[in-house]
Tab-separated table of C-alpha atoms in Angstrom:
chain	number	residue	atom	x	y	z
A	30	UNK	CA	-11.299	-14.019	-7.159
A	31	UNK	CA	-8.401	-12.741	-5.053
A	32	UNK	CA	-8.420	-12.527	-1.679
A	33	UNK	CA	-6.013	-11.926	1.149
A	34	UNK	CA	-6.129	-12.192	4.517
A	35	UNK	CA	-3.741	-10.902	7.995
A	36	UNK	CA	-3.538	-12.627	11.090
A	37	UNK	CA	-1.731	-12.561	13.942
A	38	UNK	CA	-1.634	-11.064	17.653
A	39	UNK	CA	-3.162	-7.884	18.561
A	40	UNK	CA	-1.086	-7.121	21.219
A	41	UNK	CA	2.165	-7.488	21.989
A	42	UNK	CA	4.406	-6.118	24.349
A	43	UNK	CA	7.481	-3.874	23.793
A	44	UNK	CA	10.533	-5.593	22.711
A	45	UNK	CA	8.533	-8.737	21.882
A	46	UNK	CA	8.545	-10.452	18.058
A	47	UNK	CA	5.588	-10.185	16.287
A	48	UNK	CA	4.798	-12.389	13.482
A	49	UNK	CA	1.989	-11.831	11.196
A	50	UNK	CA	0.674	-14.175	7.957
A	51	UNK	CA	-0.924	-13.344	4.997
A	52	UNK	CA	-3.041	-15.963	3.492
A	53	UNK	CA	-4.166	-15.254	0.165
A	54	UNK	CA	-6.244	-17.328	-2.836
A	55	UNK	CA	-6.949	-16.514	-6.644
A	56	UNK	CA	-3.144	-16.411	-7.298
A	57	UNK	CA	-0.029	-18.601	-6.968
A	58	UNK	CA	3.119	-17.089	-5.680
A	59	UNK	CA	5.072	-20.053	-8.233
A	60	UNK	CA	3.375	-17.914	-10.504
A	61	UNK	CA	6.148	-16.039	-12.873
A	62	UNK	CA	5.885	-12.598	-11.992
A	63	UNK	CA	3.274	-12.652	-8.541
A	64	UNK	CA	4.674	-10.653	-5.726
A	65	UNK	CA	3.353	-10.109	-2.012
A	66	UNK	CA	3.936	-7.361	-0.196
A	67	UNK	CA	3.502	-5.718	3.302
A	68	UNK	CA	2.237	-1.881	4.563
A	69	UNK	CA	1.240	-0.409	7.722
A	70	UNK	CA	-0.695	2.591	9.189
A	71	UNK	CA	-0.364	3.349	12.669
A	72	UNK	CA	-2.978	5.763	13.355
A	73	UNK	CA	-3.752	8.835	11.854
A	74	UNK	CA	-0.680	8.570	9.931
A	75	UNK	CA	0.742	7.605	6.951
A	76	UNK	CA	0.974	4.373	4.728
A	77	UNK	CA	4.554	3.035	4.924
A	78	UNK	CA	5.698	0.191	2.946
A	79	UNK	CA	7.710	-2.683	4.399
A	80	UNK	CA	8.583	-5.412	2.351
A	81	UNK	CA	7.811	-7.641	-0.331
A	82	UNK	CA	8.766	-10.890	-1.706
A	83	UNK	CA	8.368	-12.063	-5.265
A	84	UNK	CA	7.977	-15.715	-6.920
A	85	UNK	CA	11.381	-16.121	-7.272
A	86	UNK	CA	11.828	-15.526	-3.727
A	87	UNK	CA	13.705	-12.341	-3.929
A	88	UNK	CA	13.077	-10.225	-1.086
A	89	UNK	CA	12.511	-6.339	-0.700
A	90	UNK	CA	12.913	-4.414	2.818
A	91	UNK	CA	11.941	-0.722	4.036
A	92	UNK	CA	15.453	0.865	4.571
A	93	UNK	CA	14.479	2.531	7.794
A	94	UNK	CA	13.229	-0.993	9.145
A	95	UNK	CA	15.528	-3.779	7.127
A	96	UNK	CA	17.472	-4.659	10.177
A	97	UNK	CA	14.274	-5.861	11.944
A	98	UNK	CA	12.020	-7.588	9.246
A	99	UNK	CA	11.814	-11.033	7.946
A	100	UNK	CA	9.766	-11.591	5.186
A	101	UNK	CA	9.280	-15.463	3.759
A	102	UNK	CA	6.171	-17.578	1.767
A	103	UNK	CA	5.091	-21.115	1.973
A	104	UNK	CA	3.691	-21.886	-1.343
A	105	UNK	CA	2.379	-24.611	-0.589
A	106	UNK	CA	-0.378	-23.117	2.449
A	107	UNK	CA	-0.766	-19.768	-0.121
A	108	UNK	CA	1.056	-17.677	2.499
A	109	UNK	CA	3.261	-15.026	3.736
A	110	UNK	CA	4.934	-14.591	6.520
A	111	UNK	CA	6.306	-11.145	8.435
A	112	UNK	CA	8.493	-11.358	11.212
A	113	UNK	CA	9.208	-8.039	13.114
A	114	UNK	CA	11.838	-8.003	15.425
A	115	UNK	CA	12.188	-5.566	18.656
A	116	UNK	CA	8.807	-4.157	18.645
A	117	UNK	CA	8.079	-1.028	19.812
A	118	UNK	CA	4.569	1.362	21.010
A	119	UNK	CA	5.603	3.049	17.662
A	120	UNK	CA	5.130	0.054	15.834
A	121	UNK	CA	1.344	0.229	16.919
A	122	UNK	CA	-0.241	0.064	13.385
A	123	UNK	CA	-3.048	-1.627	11.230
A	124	UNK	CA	-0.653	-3.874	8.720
A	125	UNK	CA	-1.720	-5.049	5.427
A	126	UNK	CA	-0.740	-7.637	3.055
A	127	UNK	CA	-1.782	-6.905	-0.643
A	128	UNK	CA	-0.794	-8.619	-4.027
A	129	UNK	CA	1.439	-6.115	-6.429
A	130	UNK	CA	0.231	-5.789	-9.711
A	131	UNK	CA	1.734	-8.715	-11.868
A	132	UNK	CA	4.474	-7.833	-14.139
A	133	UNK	CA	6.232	-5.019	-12.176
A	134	UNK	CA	4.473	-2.030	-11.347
A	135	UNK	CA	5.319	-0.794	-7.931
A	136	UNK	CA	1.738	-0.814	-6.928
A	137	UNK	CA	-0.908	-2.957	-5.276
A	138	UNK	CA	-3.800	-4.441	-6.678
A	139	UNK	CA	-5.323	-6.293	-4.026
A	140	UNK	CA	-5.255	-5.940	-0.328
A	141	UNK	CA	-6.520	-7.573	3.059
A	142	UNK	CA	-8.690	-5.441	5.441
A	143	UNK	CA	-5.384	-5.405	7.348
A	144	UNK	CA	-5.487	-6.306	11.243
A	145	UNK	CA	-4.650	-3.844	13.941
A	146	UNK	CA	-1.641	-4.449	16.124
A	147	UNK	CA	-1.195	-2.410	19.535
A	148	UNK	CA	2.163	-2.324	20.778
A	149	UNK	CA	2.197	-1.898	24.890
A	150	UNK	CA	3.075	-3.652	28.257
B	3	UNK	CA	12.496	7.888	2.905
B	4	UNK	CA	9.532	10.785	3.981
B	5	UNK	CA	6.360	10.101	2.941
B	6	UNK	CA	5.480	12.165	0.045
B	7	UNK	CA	3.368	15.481	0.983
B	8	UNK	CA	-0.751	15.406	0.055
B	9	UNK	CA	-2.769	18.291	1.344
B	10	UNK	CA	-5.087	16.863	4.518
B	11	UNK	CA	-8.382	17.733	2.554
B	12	UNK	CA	-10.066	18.236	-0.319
B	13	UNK	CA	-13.862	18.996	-1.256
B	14	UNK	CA	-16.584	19.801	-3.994
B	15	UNK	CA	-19.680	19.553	-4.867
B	16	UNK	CA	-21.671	16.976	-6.616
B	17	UNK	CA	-20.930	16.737	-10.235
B	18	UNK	CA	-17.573	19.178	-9.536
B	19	UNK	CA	-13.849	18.299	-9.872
B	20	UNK	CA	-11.227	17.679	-7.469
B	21	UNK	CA	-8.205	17.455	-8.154
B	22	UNK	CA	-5.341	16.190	-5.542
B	23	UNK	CA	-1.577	16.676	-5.288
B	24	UNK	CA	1.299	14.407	-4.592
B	25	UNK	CA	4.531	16.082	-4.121
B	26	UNK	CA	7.645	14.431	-3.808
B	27	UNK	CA	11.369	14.883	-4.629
B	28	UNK	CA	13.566	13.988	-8.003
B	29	UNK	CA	14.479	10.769	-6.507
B	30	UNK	CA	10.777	9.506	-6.673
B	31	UNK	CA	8.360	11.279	-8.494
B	32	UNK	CA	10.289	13.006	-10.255
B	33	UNK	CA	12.692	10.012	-11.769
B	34	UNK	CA	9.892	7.188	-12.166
B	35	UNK	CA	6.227	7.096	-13.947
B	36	UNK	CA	5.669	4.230	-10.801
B	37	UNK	CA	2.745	6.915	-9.311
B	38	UNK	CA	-0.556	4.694	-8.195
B	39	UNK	CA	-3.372	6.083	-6.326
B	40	UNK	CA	-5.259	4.475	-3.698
B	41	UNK	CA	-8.651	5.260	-2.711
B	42	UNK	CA	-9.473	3.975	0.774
B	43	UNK	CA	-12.370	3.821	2.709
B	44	UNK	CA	-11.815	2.893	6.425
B	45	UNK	CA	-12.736	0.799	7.815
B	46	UNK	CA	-11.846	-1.596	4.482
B	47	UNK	CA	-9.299	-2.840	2.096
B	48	UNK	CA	-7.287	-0.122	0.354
B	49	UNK	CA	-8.568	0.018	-3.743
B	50	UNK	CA	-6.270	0.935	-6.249
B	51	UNK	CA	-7.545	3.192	-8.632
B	52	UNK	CA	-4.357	4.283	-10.713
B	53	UNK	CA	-1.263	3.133	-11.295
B	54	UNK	CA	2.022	3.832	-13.347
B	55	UNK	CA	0.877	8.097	-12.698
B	56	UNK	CA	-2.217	7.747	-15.908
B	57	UNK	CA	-3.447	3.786	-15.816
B	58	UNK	CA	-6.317	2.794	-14.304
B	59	UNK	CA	-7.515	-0.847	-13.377
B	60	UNK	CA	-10.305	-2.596	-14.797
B	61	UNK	CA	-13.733	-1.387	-13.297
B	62	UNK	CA	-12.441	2.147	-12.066
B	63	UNK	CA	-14.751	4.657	-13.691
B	64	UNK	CA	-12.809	6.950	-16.038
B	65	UNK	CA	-13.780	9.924	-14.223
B	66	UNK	CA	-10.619	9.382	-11.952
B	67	UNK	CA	-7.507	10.338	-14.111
B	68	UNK	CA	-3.958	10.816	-13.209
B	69	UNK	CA	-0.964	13.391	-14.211
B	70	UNK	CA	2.459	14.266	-13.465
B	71	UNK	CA	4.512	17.111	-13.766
B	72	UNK	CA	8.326	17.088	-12.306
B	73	UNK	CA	8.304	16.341	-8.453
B	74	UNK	CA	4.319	16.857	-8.503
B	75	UNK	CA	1.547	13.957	-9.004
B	76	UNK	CA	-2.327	14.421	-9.224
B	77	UNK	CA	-5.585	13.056	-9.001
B	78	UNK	CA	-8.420	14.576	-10.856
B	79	UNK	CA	-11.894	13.069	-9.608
B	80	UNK	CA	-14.825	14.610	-12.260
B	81	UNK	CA	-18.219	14.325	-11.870
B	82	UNK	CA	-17.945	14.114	-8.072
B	83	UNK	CA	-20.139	11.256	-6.955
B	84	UNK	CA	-21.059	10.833	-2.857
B	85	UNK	CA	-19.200	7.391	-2.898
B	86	UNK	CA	-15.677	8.929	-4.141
B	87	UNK	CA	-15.838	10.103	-0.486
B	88	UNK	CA	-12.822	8.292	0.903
B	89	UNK	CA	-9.006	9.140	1.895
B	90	UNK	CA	-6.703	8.941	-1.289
B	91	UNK	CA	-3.358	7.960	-1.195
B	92	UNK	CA	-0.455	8.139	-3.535
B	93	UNK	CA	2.530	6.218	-3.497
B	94	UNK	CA	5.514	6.167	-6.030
B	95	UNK	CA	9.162	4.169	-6.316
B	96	UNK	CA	11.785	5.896	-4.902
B	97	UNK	CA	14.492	3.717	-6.001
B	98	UNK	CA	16.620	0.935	-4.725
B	99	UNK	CA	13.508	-1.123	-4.278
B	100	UNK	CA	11.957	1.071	-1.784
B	101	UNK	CA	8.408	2.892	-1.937
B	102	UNK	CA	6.883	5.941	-0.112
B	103	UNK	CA	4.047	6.848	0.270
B	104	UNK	CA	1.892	9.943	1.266
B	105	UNK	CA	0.232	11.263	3.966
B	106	UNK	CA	-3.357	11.007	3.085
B	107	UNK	CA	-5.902	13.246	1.888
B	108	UNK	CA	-9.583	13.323	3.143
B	109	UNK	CA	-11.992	14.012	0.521
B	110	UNK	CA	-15.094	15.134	1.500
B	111	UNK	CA	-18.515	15.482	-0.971
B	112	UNK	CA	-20.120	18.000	0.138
């Protein structure tokens, strides 16, 4: 069974780093073809993607926010790490981590319940 | 990138279709069959329910089916059920290892 989880802070205050994890089981990231990836939804708007790693370790950033994320894994805790840098009340968002389909879809098969981050001082 | 354009709502009846659009541009839709569908309730984890524009995961019911046609994706939901009452999302590659998605749509049973 796969399941993944977000955590991190809730709040955090303009200009601050936020750094949220994804743990996830039923699946091995040293698993040929397994990728991780992050999206957000601040409210009422949009899904946006924002990055992804794969089990190789190559790494995929958002354009519009490449400058700001980090994106890593630990294999050996079954986890991802996101690193935003600079954050902003724009940034206020529920973020998800979800698995991409194995084998190189562009699409998500499993996801977190994401966790809600409010950006203000 | 912008998010690819889904109208805000959709409706119908028990037992009806509903079919909703994705429009996006020739640099995503329109170049790449990478067109999933997400049907989220909120509140709880997004589900996918199609992927590469036709494909659908095991244990989603056939009566949600998928097409394309140039810039334009859709969802076709048949035999309207209460529980397919959820926001659906598209999303499709747009190249250089970046995704969009769209804006939402609300679909209501009525």
């Amino acid at each position: 069974q796969v399941t993944l989880k977000e955590s991190g802070p809730a709040l955090v205050k303009p200009t601050q780093t936020l750094t949220l994890t994804c743990t996830f089981s039923g699946f091995s990231l040293r698993s040929s073809g397994m990728r991780v990836g992050w999206i957000r939804q601040p409210p009422g708007k949009a899904l946006e993607w924002l990055a992804r790693i794969d089990w190789d370790d190559d790494k995929f950033h958002s354009t519009s926010l490449k400058t700001r994320l980090t994106i890593s894994k630990d294999t050996s805790k079954n986890q991802v790490v996101l690193i935003m840098t600079n954050m902003d009340p724009a940034d206020t968002a529920t973020y998800y981590c979800a698995r991409m389909v194995p084998g190189g879809a562009w699409c998500f098969d499993y996801w977190g319940q994401g966790t809600l981050v409010t950006v203000s001082s | 990138q912008s998010a690819l354009t889904q109208p805000p709502s959709a409706s119908g009846s028990p037992g009806q279709s509903v079919t909703i659009s994705c429009t996006g541009t020739s640099s995503d839709v329109g170049s790449y069959n990478y067109v999933s569908w997400y049907q989220h309730h909120p509140g709880k984890a997004p589900k996918l329910m199609l992927y590469e524009v036709t494909k659908r995961p095991s244990g989603v019911p056939d009566r949600f089916s998928g097409s394309k046609s140039g810039n334009t994706a859709s969802l076709t939901v048949s035999g309207l059920q209460a529980e397919d009452e959820a926001d659906y999302y598209c999303s499709s590659y747009a190249g250089s290892n970046n995704l969009v998605f769209g804006g939402g749509t609300k679909l209501t049973v009525l």
